Amino acid sequence: DTAVSQTPKYLVTQMGNDKSIKCEQNLGHDTMYWYKQDSKKFLKIMFSYNNKELIINETVPNRFSPKSPDKAHLNLHINSLELGDSAVYFCASSQDSNSPLHFGNGTRLTVT
Amino acid sequence: AQSVTQPDIHITVSEGASLELRCNYSYGATPYLFWYVQSPGQGLQLLLKYFSGDTLVQGIKGFEAEFKRSQSSFNLRKPSVHWSDAAEYFCAVGRTDYKLSFGAGTTVTVRA
């Protein structure tokens, strides 16, 4: 009965590869997000979708491409992975703009 | 632009002692304020939120926070900590455009 689930939990890959992270929420929320947590645990928003429409794109390199096939799913595809992409990526959802976020358990991406 | 400052990077507290985590924010209008907790390897869980009304808000796990507009603060407190409270704590400020800004986090260590 996980509310926000993301897969995989761990992802280890080499520089230059392309990888995807998937996220699904069963809360019926309208808005979904991707956050990046760096090695110092700082959280920064990357993208947000509201009802499948992109509403936030925070100066993220265009190697990162989110896709929302429906409002319950938000995937993140990353092309040409770089060492600096190593981080924990969190998916989250909320009902509206000022409702609390519900987070997934994160995907730890390691680029070697 | 809104910002959040958590002055304490790391706090060590004895089990059974009280805990207070500081949070200061910078925002032009009335903010939406949140405290989240992140246990190792987990996503962020909402402890409590403040939108309006009573400035002392109660949350889960015995936590409370007090909003002080004059000091631009939203400090988190717990009267008696348990070993399971060892975690990373994040203060966050939101507004109506879906962008939630997080502080850098405070690591809480609980000693027996």
Tab-separated table of C-alpha atoms in Angstrom:
chain	number	residue	atom	x	y	z
A	1	ASP	CA	0.000	0.000	0.000
A	2	THR	CA	2.948	2.318	-0.635
A	3	ALA	CA	1.657	5.809	-1.399
A	4	VAL	CA	4.564	6.981	-3.556
A	5	SER	CA	6.774	4.268	-4.952
A	6	GLN	CA	9.826	4.693	-7.100
A	7	THR	CA	12.075	2.175	-8.793
A	8	PRO	CA	14.800	1.234	-8.716
A	9	LYS	CA	16.016	1.908	-5.196
A	10	TYR	CA	19.654	1.743	-6.257
A	11	LEU	CA	21.148	2.446	-9.658
A	12	VAL	CA	24.845	2.079	-10.405
A	13	THR	CA	25.967	2.894	-13.912
A	14	GLN	CA	28.870	4.222	-15.932
A	15	MET	CA	29.380	7.660	-17.352
A	16	GLY	CA	27.738	8.175	-20.702
A	17	ASN	CA	24.935	5.696	-20.133
A	18	ASP	CA	21.214	6.498	-20.270
A	19	LYS	CA	18.966	5.472	-17.395
A	20	SER	CA	15.395	5.909	-16.200
A	21	ILE	CA	13.730	6.139	-12.817
A	22	LYS	CA	10.030	5.417	-12.456
A	23	CYS	CA	7.556	6.831	-9.971
A	24	GLU	CA	3.950	6.032	-9.225
A	25	GLN	CA	1.543	7.449	-6.651
A	26	ASN	CA	-1.758	5.967	-5.538
A	27	LEU	CA	-2.932	8.966	-3.509
A	28	GLY	CA	-5.008	10.494	-6.279
A	29	HIS	CA	-2.869	13.638	-6.177
A	30	ASP	CA	-2.785	16.051	-9.090
A	31	THR	CA	0.832	17.134	-8.797
A	32	MET	CA	4.073	15.184	-8.898
A	33	TYR	CA	7.676	16.269	-8.449
A	34	TRP	CA	11.281	15.217	-8.826
A	35	TYR	CA	13.748	16.424	-6.218
A	36	LYS	CA	17.493	15.895	-6.135
A	37	GLN	CA	19.312	15.419	-2.838
A	38	ASP	CA	23.049	15.930	-3.065
A	39	SER	CA	25.816	14.488	-0.924
A	40	LYS	CA	25.317	17.249	1.642
A	41	LYS	CA	21.638	16.295	1.862
A	42	PHE	CA	20.494	19.536	0.265
A	43	LEU	CA	17.146	19.100	-1.484
A	44	LYS	CA	16.413	20.940	-4.675
A	45	ILE	CA	13.353	20.746	-6.876
A	46	MET	CA	13.959	19.694	-10.462
A	47	PHE	CA	10.566	19.297	-12.090
A	48	SER	CA	6.893	19.347	-11.307
A	49	TYR	CA	3.878	18.160	-13.275
A	50	ASN	CA	0.284	19.074	-12.590
A	51	ASN	CA	-2.263	16.881	-14.339
A	52	LYS	CA	0.396	15.773	-16.827
A	53	GLU	CA	1.428	19.340	-17.609
A	54	LEU	CA	4.965	20.524	-16.837
A	55	ILE	CA	4.741	23.451	-14.431
A	56	ILE	CA	8.228	23.641	-12.946
A	57	ASN	CA	11.538	23.149	-14.728
A	58	GLU	CA	14.313	24.432	-12.520
A	59	THR	CA	17.379	25.039	-14.695
A	60	VAL	CA	18.033	21.355	-15.036
A	61	PRO	CA	20.331	20.227	-17.889
A	62	ASN	CA	18.325	19.030	-20.856
A	63	ARG	CA	19.923	15.602	-20.431
A	64	PHE	CA	17.165	15.178	-17.845
A	65	SER	CA	13.747	14.608	-19.334
A	66	PRO	CA	10.660	13.972	-17.223
A	67	LYS	CA	7.621	12.271	-18.661
A	68	SER	CA	4.172	11.973	-17.162
A	69	PRO	CA	1.970	9.492	-19.044
A	70	ASP	CA	-0.863	10.091	-16.586
A	71	LYS	CA	-1.248	11.972	-13.348
A	72	ALA	CA	-0.323	8.928	-11.267
A	73	HIS	CA	3.051	8.432	-12.940
A	74	LEU	CA	6.114	10.587	-13.389
A	75	ASN	CA	9.276	9.108	-14.840
A	76	LEU	CA	12.728	10.635	-15.121
A	77	HIS	CA	15.029	9.772	-17.986
A	78	ILE	CA	18.658	10.823	-17.876
A	79	ASN	CA	20.871	10.787	-20.955
A	80	SER	CA	24.661	10.743	-21.081
A	81	LEU	CA	25.109	10.368	-17.342
A	82	GLU	CA	27.893	12.352	-15.693
A	83	LEU	CA	29.723	11.890	-12.395
A	84	GLY	CA	27.943	14.949	-11.000
A	85	ASP	CA	24.586	13.290	-11.491
A	86	SER	CA	25.341	10.974	-8.563
A	87	ALA	CA	22.736	11.787	-5.917
A	88	VAL	CA	19.521	10.556	-4.386
A	89	TYR	CA	16.485	11.373	-6.495
A	90	PHE	CA	13.146	11.670	-4.759
A	91	CYS	CA	9.739	11.550	-6.315
A	92	ALA	CA	6.922	13.284	-4.463
A	93	SER	CA	3.294	14.157	-4.911
A	94	SER	CA	0.825	16.664	-3.492
A	95	GLN	CA	-2.845	17.441	-3.891
A	96	ASP	CA	-2.303	21.089	-4.761
A	97	SER	CA	0.206	23.916	-4.541
A	98	ASN	CA	0.191	24.392	-0.794
A	99	SER	CA	-0.458	20.871	0.392
A	100	PRO	CA	2.284	18.835	2.015
A	101	LEU	CA	4.450	16.654	-0.180
A	102	HIS	CA	4.404	12.890	0.079
A	103	PHE	CA	7.808	11.459	-0.775
A	104	GLY	CA	8.955	8.164	-2.161
A	105	ASN	CA	11.912	6.405	-0.575
A	106	GLY	CA	14.373	7.693	-3.120
A	107	THR	CA	16.624	6.272	-5.812
A	108	ARG	CA	20.333	6.388	-5.074
A	109	LEU	CA	22.102	6.938	-8.379
A	110	THR	CA	25.835	6.314	-8.525
A	111	VAL	CA	27.709	7.172	-11.690
A	112	THR	CA	31.191	5.685	-12.008
B	1	ALA	CA	12.990	34.790	-3.270
B	2	GLN	CA	12.168	32.667	-0.305
B	3	SER	CA	14.887	30.987	1.722
B	4	VAL	CA	15.176	28.790	4.753
B	5	THR	CA	18.018	28.665	7.259
B	6	GLN	CA	18.629	25.901	9.747
B	7	PRO	CA	21.516	27.230	11.856
B	8	ASP	CA	22.387	23.932	13.505
B	9	ILE	CA	24.022	21.361	11.264
B	10	HIS	CA	24.252	18.690	13.934
B	11	ILE	CA	22.678	18.321	17.390
B	12	THR	CA	23.421	15.584	19.902
B	13	VAL	CA	20.911	15.017	22.654
B	14	SER	CA	20.542	12.431	25.399
B	15	GLU	CA	17.588	10.097	25.326
B	16	GLY	CA	14.819	11.556	27.437
B	17	ALA	CA	16.106	15.117	27.122
B	18	SER	CA	14.270	17.872	25.298
B	19	LEU	CA	15.051	18.853	21.739
B	20	GLU	CA	14.690	22.124	19.873
B	21	LEU	CA	15.596	22.600	16.238
B	22	ARG	CA	15.791	26.097	14.844
B	23	CYS	CA	14.424	27.307	11.552
B	24	ASN	CA	14.408	30.834	10.146
B	25	TYR	CA	12.812	31.804	6.892
B	26	SER	CA	12.832	34.727	4.552
B	27	TYR	CA	9.623	35.314	2.661
B	28	GLY	CA	7.631	38.391	1.772
B	29	ALA	CA	4.160	37.092	2.468
B	30	THR	CA	2.618	34.710	4.948
B	31	PRO	CA	4.454	31.458	4.366
B	32	TYR	CA	3.345	27.897	4.464
B	33	LEU	CA	5.792	26.175	6.802
B	34	PHE	CA	6.627	22.519	7.175
B	35	TRP	CA	8.912	20.233	9.113
B	36	TYR	CA	9.938	16.913	7.593
B	37	VAL	CA	11.988	14.055	9.022
B	38	GLN	CA	14.206	11.736	7.029
B	39	SER	CA	15.371	8.480	8.553
B	40	PRO	CA	18.421	6.781	6.992
B	41	GLY	CA	17.630	5.327	3.590
B	42	GLN	CA	14.094	6.649	3.658
B	43	GLY	CA	12.118	9.394	2.064
B	44	LEU	CA	10.924	12.473	3.896
B	45	GLN	CA	7.936	12.214	6.193
B	46	LEU	CA	5.823	15.202	7.174
B	47	LEU	CA	5.944	15.966	10.910
B	48	LEU	CA	3.727	19.039	10.939
B	49	LYS	CA	2.653	22.078	8.973
B	50	TYR	CA	1.571	25.655	9.567
B	51	PHE	CA	-0.706	27.536	7.222
B	52	SER	CA	-2.542	29.981	9.457
B	53	GLY	CA	-4.312	30.263	12.785
B	54	ASP	CA	-2.881	29.001	16.046
B	55	THR	CA	0.853	29.614	15.999
B	56	LEU	CA	1.613	26.507	18.051
B	57	VAL	CA	1.059	23.430	15.931
B	58	GLN	CA	1.120	19.831	16.993
B	59	GLY	CA	2.507	17.102	14.823
B	60	ILE	CA	3.142	13.411	14.805
B	61	LYS	CA	5.556	11.544	17.062
B	62	GLY	CA	5.134	14.078	19.866
B	63	PHE	CA	6.623	17.030	17.982
B	64	GLU	CA	5.348	20.591	18.035
B	65	ALA	CA	6.448	23.800	16.395
B	66	GLU	CA	5.817	27.456	17.046
B	67	PHE	CA	5.478	30.091	14.357
B	68	LYS	CA	6.828	33.481	15.405
B	69	ARG	CA	6.236	36.069	12.712
B	70	SER	CA	8.276	38.763	14.494
B	71	GLN	CA	11.330	36.506	14.488
B	72	SER	CA	10.635	34.805	11.134
B	73	SER	CA	11.084	31.514	12.917
B	74	PHE	CA	9.395	28.141	13.024
B	75	ASN	CA	11.262	26.117	15.632
B	76	LEU	CA	10.577	22.453	16.215
B	77	ARG	CA	10.463	20.981	19.720
B	78	LYS	CA	10.012	17.686	21.471
B	79	PRO	CA	9.886	17.426	25.273
B	80	SER	CA	11.540	14.012	25.567
B	81	VAL	CA	13.415	12.379	22.714
B	82	HIS	CA	13.545	8.690	21.995
B	83	TRP	CA	16.398	6.842	20.315
B	84	SER	CA	14.161	6.458	17.258
B	85	ASP	CA	14.149	10.247	16.806
B	86	ALA	CA	17.711	10.104	15.475
B	87	ALA	CA	17.313	11.329	11.914
B	88	GLU	CA	17.705	14.282	9.582
B	89	TYR	CA	15.200	17.096	10.047
B	90	PHE	CA	14.251	19.558	7.335
B	91	CYS	CA	12.373	22.797	7.613
B	92	ALA	CA	10.631	23.976	4.446
B	93	VAL	CA	8.741	27.040	3.283
B	94	GLY	CA	6.208	26.949	0.497
B	95	ARG	CA	4.083	29.317	-1.459
B	96	THR	CA	1.305	28.969	-3.986
B	97	ASP	CA	3.460	28.209	-7.023
B	98	TYR	CA	4.308	24.646	-5.980
B	99	LYS	CA	7.928	25.529	-5.170
B	100	LEU	CA	8.894	24.282	-1.762
B	101	SER	CA	12.273	25.513	-0.464
B	102	PHE	CA	14.099	23.324	2.002
B	103	GLY	CA	16.662	24.203	4.603
B	104	ALA	CA	19.975	22.374	4.635
B	105	GLY	CA	18.792	20.046	7.371
B	106	THR	CA	19.813	19.295	10.956
B	107	THR	CA	21.194	15.901	11.880
B	108	VAL	CA	19.981	14.714	15.274
B	109	THR	CA	21.992	12.112	17.148
B	110	VAL	CA	20.498	10.550	20.269
B	111	ARG	CA	22.858	9.128	22.861
B	112	ALA	CA	21.816	6.568	25.423
